[in-house]
JSON list of C-alpha atoms in Angstrom, two decimals:
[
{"chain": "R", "resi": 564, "resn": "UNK", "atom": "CA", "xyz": [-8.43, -40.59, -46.02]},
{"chain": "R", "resi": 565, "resn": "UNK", "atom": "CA", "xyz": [-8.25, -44.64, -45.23]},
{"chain": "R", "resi": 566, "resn": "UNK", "atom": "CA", "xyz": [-11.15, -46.50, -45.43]},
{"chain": "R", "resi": 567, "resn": "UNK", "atom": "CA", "xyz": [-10.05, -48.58, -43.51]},
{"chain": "R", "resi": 568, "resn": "UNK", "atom": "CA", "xyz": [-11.28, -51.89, -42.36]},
{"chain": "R", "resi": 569, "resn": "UNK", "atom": "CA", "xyz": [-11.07, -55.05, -44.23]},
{"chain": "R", "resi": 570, "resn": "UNK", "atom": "CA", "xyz": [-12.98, -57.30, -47.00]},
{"chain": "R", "resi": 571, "resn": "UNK", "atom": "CA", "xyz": [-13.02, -61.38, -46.09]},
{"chain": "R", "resi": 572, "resn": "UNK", "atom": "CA", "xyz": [-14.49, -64.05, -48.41]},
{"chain": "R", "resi": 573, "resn": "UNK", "atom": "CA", "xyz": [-14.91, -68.03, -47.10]},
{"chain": "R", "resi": 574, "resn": "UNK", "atom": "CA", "xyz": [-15.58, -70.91, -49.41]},
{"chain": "R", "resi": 575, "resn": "UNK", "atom": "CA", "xyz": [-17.87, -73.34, -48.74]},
{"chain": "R", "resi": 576, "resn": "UNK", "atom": "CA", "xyz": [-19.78, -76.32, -50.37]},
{"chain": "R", "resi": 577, "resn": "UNK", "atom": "CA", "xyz": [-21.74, -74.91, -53.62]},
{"chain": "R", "resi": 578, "resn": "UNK", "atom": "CA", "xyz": [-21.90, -71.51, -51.96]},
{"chain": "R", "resi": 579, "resn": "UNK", "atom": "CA", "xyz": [-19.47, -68.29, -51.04]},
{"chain": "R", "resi": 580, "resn": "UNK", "atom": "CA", "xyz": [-19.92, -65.59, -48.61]},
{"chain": "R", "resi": 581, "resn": "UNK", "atom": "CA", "xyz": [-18.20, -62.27, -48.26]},
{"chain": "R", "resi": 582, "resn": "UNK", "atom": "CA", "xyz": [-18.02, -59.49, -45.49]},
{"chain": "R", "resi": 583, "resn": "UNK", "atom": "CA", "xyz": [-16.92, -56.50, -44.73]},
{"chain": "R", "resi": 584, "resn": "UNK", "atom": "CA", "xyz": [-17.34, -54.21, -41.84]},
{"chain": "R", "resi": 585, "resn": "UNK", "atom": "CA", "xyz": [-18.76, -50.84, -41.68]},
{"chain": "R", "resi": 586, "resn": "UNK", "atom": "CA", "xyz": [-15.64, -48.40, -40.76]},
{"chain": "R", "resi": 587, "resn": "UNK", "atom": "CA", "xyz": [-14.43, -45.45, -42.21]},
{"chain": "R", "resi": 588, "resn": "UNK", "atom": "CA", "xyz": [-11.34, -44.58, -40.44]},
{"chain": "R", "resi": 589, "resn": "UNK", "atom": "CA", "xyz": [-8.22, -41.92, -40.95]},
{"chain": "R", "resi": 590, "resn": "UNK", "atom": "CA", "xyz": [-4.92, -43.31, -41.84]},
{"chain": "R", "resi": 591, "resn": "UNK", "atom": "CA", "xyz": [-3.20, -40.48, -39.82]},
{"chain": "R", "resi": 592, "resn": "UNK", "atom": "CA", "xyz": [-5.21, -41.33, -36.78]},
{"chain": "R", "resi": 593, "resn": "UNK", "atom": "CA", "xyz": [-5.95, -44.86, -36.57]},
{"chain": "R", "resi": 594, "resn": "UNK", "atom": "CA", "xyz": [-8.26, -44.64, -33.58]},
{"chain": "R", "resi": 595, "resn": "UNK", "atom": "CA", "xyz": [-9.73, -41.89, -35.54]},
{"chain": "R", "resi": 596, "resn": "UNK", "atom": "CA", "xyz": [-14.04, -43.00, -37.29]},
{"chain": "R", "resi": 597, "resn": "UNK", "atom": "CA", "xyz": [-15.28, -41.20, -39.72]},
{"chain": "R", "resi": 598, "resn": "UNK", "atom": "CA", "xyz": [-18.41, -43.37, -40.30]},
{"chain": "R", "resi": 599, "resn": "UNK", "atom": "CA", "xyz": [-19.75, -46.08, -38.78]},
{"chain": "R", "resi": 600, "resn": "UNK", "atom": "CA", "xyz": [-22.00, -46.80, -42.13]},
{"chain": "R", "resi": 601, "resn": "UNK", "atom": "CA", "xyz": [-19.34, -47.30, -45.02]},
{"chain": "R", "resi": 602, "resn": "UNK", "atom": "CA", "xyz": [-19.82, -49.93, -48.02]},
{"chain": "R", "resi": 603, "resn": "UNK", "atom": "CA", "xyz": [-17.19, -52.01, -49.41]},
{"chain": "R", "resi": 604, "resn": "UNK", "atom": "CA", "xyz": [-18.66, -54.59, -50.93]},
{"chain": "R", "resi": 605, "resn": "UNK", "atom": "CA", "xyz": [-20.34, -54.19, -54.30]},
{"chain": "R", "resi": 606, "resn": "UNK", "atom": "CA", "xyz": [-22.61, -56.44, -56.62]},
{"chain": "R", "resi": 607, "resn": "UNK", "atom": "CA", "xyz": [-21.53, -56.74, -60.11]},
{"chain": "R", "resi": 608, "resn": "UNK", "atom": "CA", "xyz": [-23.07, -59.68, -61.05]},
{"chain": "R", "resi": 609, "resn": "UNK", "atom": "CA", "xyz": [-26.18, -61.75, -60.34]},
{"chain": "R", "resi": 610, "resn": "UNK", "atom": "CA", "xyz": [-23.70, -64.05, -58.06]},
{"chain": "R", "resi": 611, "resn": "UNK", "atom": "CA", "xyz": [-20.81, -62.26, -58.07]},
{"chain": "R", "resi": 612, "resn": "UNK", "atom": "CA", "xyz": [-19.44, -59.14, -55.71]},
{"chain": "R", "resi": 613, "resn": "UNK", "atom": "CA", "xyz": [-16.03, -57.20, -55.30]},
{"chain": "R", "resi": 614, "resn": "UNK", "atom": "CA", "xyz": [-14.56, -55.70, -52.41]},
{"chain": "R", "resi": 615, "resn": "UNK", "atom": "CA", "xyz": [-12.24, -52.67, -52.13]},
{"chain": "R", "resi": 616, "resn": "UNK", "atom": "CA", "xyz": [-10.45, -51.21, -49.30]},
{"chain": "R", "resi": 617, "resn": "UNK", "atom": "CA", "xyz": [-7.83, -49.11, -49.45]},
{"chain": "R", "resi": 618, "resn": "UNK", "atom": "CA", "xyz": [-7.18, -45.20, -50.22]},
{"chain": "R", "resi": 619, "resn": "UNK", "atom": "CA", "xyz": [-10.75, -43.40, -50.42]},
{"chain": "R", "resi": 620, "resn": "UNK", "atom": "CA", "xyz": [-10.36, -41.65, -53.44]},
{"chain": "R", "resi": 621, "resn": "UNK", "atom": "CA", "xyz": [-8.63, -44.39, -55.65]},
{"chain": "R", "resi": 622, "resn": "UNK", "atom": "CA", "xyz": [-11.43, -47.22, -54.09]},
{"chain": "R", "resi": 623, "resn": "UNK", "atom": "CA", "xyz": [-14.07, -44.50, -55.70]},
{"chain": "R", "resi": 624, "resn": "UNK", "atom": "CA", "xyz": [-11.97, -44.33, -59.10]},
{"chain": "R", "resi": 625, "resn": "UNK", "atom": "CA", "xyz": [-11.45, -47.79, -59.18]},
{"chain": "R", "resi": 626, "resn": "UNK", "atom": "CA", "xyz": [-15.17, -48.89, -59.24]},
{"chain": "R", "resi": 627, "resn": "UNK", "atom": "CA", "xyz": [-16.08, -46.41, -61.02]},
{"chain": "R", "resi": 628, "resn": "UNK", "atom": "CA", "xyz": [-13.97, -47.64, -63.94]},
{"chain": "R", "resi": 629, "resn": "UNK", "atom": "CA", "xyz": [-14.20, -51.25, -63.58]},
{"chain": "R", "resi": 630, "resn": "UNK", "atom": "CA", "xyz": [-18.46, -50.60, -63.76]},
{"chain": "R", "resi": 631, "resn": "UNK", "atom": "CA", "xyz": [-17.72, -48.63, -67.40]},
{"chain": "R", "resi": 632, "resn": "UNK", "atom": "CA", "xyz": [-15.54, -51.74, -68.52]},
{"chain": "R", "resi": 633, "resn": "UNK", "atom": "CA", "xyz": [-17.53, -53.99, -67.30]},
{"chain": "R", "resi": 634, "resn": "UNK", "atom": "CA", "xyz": [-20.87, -52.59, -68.90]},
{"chain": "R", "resi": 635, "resn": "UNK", "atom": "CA", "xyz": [-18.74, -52.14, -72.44]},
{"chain": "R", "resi": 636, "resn": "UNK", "atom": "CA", "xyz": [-17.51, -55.87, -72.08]},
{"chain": "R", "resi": 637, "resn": "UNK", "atom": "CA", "xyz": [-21.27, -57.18, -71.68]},
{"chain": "R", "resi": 638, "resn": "UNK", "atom": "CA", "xyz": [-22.49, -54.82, -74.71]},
{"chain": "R", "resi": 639, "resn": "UNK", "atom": "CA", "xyz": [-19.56, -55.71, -77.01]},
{"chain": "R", "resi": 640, "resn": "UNK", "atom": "CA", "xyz": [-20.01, -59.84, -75.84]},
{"chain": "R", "resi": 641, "resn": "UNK", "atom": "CA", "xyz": [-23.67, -59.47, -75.57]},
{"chain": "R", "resi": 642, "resn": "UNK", "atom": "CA", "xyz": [-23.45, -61.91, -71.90]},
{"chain": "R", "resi": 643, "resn": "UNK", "atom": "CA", "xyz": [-22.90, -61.89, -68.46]},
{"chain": "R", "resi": 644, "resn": "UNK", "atom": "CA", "xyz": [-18.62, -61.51, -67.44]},
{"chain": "R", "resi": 645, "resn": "UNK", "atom": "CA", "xyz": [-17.37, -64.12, -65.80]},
{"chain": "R", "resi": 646, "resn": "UNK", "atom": "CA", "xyz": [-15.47, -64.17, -62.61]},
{"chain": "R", "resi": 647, "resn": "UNK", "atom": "CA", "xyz": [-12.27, -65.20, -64.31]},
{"chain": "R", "resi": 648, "resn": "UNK", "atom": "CA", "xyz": [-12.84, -62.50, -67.10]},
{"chain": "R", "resi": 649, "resn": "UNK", "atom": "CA", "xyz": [-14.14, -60.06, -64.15]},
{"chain": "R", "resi": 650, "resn": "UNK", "atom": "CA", "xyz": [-10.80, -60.82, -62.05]},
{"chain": "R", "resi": 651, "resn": "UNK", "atom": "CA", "xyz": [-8.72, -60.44, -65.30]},
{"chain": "R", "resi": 652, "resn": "UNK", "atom": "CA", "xyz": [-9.92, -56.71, -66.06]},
{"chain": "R", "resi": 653, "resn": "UNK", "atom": "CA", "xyz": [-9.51, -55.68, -62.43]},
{"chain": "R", "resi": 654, "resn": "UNK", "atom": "CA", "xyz": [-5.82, -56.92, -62.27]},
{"chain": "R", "resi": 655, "resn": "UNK", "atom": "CA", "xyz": [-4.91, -55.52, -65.57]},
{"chain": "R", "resi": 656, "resn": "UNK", "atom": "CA", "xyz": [-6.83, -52.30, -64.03]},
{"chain": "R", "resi": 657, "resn": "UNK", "atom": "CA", "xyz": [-4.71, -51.92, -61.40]},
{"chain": "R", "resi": 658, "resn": "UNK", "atom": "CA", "xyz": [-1.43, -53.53, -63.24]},
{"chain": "R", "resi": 659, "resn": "UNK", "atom": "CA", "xyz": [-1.74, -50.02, -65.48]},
{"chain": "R", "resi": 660, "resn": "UNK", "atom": "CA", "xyz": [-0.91, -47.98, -62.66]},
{"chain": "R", "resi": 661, "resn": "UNK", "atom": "CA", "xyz": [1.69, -49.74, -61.34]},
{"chain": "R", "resi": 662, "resn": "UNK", "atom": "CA", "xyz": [4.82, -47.26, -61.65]},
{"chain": "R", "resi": 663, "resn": "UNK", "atom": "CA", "xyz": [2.02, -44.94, -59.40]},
{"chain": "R", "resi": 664, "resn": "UNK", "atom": "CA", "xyz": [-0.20, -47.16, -57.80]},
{"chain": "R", "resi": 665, "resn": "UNK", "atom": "CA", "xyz": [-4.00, -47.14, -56.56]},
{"chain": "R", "resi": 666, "resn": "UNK", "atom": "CA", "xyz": [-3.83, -47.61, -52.67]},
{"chain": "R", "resi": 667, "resn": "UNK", "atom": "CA", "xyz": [-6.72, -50.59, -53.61]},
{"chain": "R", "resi": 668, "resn": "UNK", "atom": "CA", "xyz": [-6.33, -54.25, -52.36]},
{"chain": "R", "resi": 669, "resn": "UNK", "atom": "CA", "xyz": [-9.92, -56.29, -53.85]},
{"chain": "R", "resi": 670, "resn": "UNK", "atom": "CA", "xyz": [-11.71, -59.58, -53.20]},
{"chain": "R", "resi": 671, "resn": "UNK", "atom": "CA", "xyz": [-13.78, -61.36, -55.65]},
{"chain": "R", "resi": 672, "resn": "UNK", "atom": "CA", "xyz": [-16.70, -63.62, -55.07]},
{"chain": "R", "resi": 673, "resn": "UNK", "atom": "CA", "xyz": [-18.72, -65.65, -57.12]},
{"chain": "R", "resi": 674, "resn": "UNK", "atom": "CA", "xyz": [-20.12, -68.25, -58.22]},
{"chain": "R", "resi": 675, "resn": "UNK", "atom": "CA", "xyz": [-20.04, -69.44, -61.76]},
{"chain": "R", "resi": 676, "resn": "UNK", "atom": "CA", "xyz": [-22.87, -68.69, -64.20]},
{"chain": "R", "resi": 677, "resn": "UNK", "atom": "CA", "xyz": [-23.14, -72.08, -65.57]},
{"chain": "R", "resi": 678, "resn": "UNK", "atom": "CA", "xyz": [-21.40, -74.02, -63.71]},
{"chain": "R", "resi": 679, "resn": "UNK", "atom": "CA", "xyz": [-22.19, -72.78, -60.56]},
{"chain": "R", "resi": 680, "resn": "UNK", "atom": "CA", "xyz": [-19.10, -73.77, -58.87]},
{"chain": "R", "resi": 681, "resn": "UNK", "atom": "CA", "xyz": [-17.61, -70.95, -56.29]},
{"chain": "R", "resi": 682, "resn": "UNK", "atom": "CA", "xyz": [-14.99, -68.89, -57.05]},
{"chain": "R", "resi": 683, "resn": "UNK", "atom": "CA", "xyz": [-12.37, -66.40, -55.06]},
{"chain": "R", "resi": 684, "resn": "UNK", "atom": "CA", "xyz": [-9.37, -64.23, -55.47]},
{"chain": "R", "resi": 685, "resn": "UNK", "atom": "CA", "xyz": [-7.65, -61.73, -54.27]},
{"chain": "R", "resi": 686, "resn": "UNK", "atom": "CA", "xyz": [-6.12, -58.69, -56.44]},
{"chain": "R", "resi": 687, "resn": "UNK", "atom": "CA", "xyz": [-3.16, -56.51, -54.86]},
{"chain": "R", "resi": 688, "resn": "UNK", "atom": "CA", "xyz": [-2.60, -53.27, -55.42]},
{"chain": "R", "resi": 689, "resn": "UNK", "atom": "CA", "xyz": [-0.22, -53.73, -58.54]},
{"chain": "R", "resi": 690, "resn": "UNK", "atom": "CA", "xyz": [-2.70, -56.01, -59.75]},
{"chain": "R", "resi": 691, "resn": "UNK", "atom": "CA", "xyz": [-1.43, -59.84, -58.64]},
{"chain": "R", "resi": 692, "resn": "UNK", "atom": "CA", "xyz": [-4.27, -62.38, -57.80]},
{"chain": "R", "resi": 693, "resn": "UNK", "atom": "CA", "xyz": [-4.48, -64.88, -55.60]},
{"chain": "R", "resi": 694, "resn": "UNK", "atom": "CA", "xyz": [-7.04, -67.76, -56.12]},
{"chain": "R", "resi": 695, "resn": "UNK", "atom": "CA", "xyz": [-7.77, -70.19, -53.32]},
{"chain": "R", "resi": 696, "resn": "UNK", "atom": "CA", "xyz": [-10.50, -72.69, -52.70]},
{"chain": "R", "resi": 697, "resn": "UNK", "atom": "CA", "xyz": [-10.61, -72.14, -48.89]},
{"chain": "R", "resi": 698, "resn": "UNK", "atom": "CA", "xyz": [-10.29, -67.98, -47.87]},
{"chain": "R", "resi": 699, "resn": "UNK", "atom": "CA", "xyz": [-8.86, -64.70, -48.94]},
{"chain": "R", "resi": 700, "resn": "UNK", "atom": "CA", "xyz": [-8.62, -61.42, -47.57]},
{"chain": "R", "resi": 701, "resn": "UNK", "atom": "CA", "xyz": [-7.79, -57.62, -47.67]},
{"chain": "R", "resi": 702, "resn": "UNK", "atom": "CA", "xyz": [-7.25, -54.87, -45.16]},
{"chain": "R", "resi": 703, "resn": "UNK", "atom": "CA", "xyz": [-6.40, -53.69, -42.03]},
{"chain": "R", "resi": 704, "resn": "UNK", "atom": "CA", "xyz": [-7.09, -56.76, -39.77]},
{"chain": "R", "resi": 705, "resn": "UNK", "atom": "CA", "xyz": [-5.51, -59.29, -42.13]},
{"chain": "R", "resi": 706, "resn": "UNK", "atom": "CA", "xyz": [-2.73, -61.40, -39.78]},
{"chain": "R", "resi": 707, "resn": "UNK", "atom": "CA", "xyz": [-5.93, -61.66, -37.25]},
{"chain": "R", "resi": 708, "resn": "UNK", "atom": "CA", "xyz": [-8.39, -62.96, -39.81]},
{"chain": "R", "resi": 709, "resn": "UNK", "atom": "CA", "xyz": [-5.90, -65.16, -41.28]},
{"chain": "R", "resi": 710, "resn": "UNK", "atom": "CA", "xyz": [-5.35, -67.03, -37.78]},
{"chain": "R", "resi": 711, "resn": "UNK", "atom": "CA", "xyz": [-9.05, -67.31, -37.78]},
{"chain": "R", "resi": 712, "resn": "UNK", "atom": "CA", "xyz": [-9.77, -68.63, -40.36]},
{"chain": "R", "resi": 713, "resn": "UNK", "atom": "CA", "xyz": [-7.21, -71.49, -40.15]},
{"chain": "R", "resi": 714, "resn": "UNK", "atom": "CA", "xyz": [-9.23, -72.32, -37.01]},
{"chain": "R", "resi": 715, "resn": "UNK", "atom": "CA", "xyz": [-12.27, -72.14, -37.69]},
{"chain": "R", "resi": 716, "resn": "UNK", "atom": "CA", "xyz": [-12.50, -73.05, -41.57]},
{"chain": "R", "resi": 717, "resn": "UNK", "atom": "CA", "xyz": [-13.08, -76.25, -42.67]},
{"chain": "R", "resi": 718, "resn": "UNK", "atom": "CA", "xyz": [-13.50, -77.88, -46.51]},
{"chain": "R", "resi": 719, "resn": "UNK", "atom": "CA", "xyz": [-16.61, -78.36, -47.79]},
{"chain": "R", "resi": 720, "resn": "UNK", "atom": "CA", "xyz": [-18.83, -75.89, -45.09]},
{"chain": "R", "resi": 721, "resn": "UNK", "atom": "CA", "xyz": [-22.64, -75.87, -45.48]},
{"chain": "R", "resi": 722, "resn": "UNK", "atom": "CA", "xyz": [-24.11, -72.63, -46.04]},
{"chain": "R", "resi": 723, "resn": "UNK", "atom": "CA", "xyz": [-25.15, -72.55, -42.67]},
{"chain": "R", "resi": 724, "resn": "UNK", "atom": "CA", "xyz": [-22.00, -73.50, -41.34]},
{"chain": "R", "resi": 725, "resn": "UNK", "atom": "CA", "xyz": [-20.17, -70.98, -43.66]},
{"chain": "R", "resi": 726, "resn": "UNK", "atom": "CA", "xyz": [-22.18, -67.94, -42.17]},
{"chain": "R", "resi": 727, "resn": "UNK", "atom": "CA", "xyz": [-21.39, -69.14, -38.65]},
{"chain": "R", "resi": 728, "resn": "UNK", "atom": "CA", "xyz": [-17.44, -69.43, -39.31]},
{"chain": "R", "resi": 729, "resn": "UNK", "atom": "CA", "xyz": [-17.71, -65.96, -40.77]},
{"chain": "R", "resi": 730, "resn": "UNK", "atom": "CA", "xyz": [-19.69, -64.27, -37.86]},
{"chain": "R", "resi": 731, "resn": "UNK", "atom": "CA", "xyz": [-16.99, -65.68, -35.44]},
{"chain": "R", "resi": 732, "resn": "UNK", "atom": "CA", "xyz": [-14.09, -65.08, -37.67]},
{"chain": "R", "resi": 733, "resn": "UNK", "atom": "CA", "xyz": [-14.98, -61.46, -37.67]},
{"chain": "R", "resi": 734, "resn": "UNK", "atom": "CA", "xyz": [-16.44, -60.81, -34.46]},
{"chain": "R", "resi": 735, "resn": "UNK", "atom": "CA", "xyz": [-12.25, -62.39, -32.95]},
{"chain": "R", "resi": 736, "resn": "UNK", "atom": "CA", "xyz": [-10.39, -60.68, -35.31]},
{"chain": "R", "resi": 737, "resn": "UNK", "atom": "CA", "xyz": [-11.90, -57.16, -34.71]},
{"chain": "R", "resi": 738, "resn": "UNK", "atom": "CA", "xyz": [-12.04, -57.40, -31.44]},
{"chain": "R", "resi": 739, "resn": "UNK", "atom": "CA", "xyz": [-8.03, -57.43, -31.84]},
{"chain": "R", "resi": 740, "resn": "UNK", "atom": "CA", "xyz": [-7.70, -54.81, -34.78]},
{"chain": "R", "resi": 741, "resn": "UNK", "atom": "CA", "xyz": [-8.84, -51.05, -33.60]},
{"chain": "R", "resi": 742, "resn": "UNK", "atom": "CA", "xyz": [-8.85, -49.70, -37.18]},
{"chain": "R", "resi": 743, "resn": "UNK", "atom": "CA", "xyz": [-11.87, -52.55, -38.16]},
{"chain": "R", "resi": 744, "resn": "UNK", "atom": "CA", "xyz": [-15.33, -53.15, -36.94]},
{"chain": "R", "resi": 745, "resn": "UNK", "atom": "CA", "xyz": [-18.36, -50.58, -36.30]},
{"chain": "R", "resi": 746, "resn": "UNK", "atom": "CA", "xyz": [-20.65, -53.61, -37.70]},
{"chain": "R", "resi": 747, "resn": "UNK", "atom": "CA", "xyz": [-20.51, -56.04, -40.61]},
{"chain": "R", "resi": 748, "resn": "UNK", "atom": "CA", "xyz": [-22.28, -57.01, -43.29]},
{"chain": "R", "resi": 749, "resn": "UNK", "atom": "CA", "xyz": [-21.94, -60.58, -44.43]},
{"chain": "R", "resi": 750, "resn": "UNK", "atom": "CA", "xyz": [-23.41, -62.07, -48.49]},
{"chain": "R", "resi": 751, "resn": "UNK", "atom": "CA", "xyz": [-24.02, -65.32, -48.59]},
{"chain": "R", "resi": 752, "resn": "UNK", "atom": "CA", "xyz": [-24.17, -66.68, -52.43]},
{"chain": "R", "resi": 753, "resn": "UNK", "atom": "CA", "xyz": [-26.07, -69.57, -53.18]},
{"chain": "R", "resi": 754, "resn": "UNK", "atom": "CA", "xyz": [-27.14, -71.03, -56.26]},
{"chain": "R", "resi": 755, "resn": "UNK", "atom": "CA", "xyz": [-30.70, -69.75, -56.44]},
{"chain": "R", "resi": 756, "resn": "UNK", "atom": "CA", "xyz": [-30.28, -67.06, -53.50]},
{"chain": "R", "resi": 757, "resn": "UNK", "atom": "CA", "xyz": [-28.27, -64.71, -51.87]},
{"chain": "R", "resi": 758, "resn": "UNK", "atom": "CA", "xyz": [-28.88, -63.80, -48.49]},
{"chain": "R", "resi": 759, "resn": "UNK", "atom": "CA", "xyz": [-27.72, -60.50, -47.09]},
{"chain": "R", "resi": 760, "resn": "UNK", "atom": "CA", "xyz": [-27.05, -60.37, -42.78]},
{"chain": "R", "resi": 761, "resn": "UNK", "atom": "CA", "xyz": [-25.80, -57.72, -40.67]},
{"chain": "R", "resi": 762, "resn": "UNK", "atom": "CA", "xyz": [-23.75, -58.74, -37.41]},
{"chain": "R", "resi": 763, "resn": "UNK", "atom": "CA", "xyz": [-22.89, -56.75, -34.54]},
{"chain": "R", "resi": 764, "resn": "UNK", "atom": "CA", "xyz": [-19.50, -56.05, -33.79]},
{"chain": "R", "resi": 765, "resn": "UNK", "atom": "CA", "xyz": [-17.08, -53.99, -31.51]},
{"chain": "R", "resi": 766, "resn": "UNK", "atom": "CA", "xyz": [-19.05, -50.73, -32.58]},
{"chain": "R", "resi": 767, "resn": "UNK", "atom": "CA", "xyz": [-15.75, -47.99, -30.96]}
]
């Protein structure tokens, strides 16, 4: 079973946000919902989340493992991970299985624990990041976010301005992609906050 659906993070000015919708869909059938309801995002950090789409069963074995090296990284280091040293264990995660790989693609968002500057990658399923300083991606819907987000995305966005480019960003590019939508949730990371805001979307 797919999940489905797709993970996008946007850059802005001291801040990050990433989204995801809500759909659980059926690779065999890709006008096929399972679930209107399904997470994809998850916090690891006080400013930092991951998202994983991809192959059901591998996205559950995948988190599952990255929380148990996370948790023995912090004990053994006695601090908080960083996103580089987050991003690191998750590619050479998925790097480990790459003769038989983990149907996973993964976004990172953060923002740096001292420095508080933002941060975000991409991870591939054989474990190859990509870091920008403007958007990345993963999923289903990914050539009609990546048009939007050319448009709309601009250096330097407000917080403000960053959820707005998000909401229409995804509200365009699902309304093109069949196997993405049912709702989204979008984070917005700040330096002293981080505000949580559901959107409606194409809900078929």
């Amino acid at each position: 079973m797919s999940i489905g659906g797709c993970v996008l993070a946007l850059q802005g000015n001291g801040c990050v946000a990433i989204a995801t919708d809500h759909r659980l869909g059926c690779a065999s059938s890709f006008g096929q919902r399972i679930a209107g309801d399904f997470k994809k995002v998850f916090k690891v950090g006080p400013r930092m989340f991951v998202g994983l789409t991809g192959f059901l069963a591998d996205v559950n074995t995948v988190w599952d493992r990255l929380r148990y090296r996370q948790n023995l990284y912090e004990i053994k280091e006695n601090c908080e991970m960083s996103p580089e040293a987050f991003t690191t264990m998750l590619s050479n995660l998925l790097y480990e299985y790459r003769f038989g790989p983990c149907h996973v693609q993964a976004v990172v968002a953060a923002l740096n624990a001292c420095s508080l500057q933002p941060y975000i990658c991409s991870i591939d399923l054989i474990g190859a990041p990509t870091k920008k300083d403007s958007f990345v991606f993963c999923g289903n819907c990914d050539k009609q976010m990546q048009g939007m987000c050319e448009t709309l995305w601009t250096p330097n966005l407000e917080p403000e301005e960053l959820f707005v480019a998000m909401s229409q960003t995804l509200t365009h590019a699902f309304d093109r992609n069949i196997t993405s939508g049912s709702g989204a949730t979008v984070y917005l990371i700040e330096g002293d906050k981080i505000m949580e805001r559901v959107i409606d979307v194409r809900m078929d």
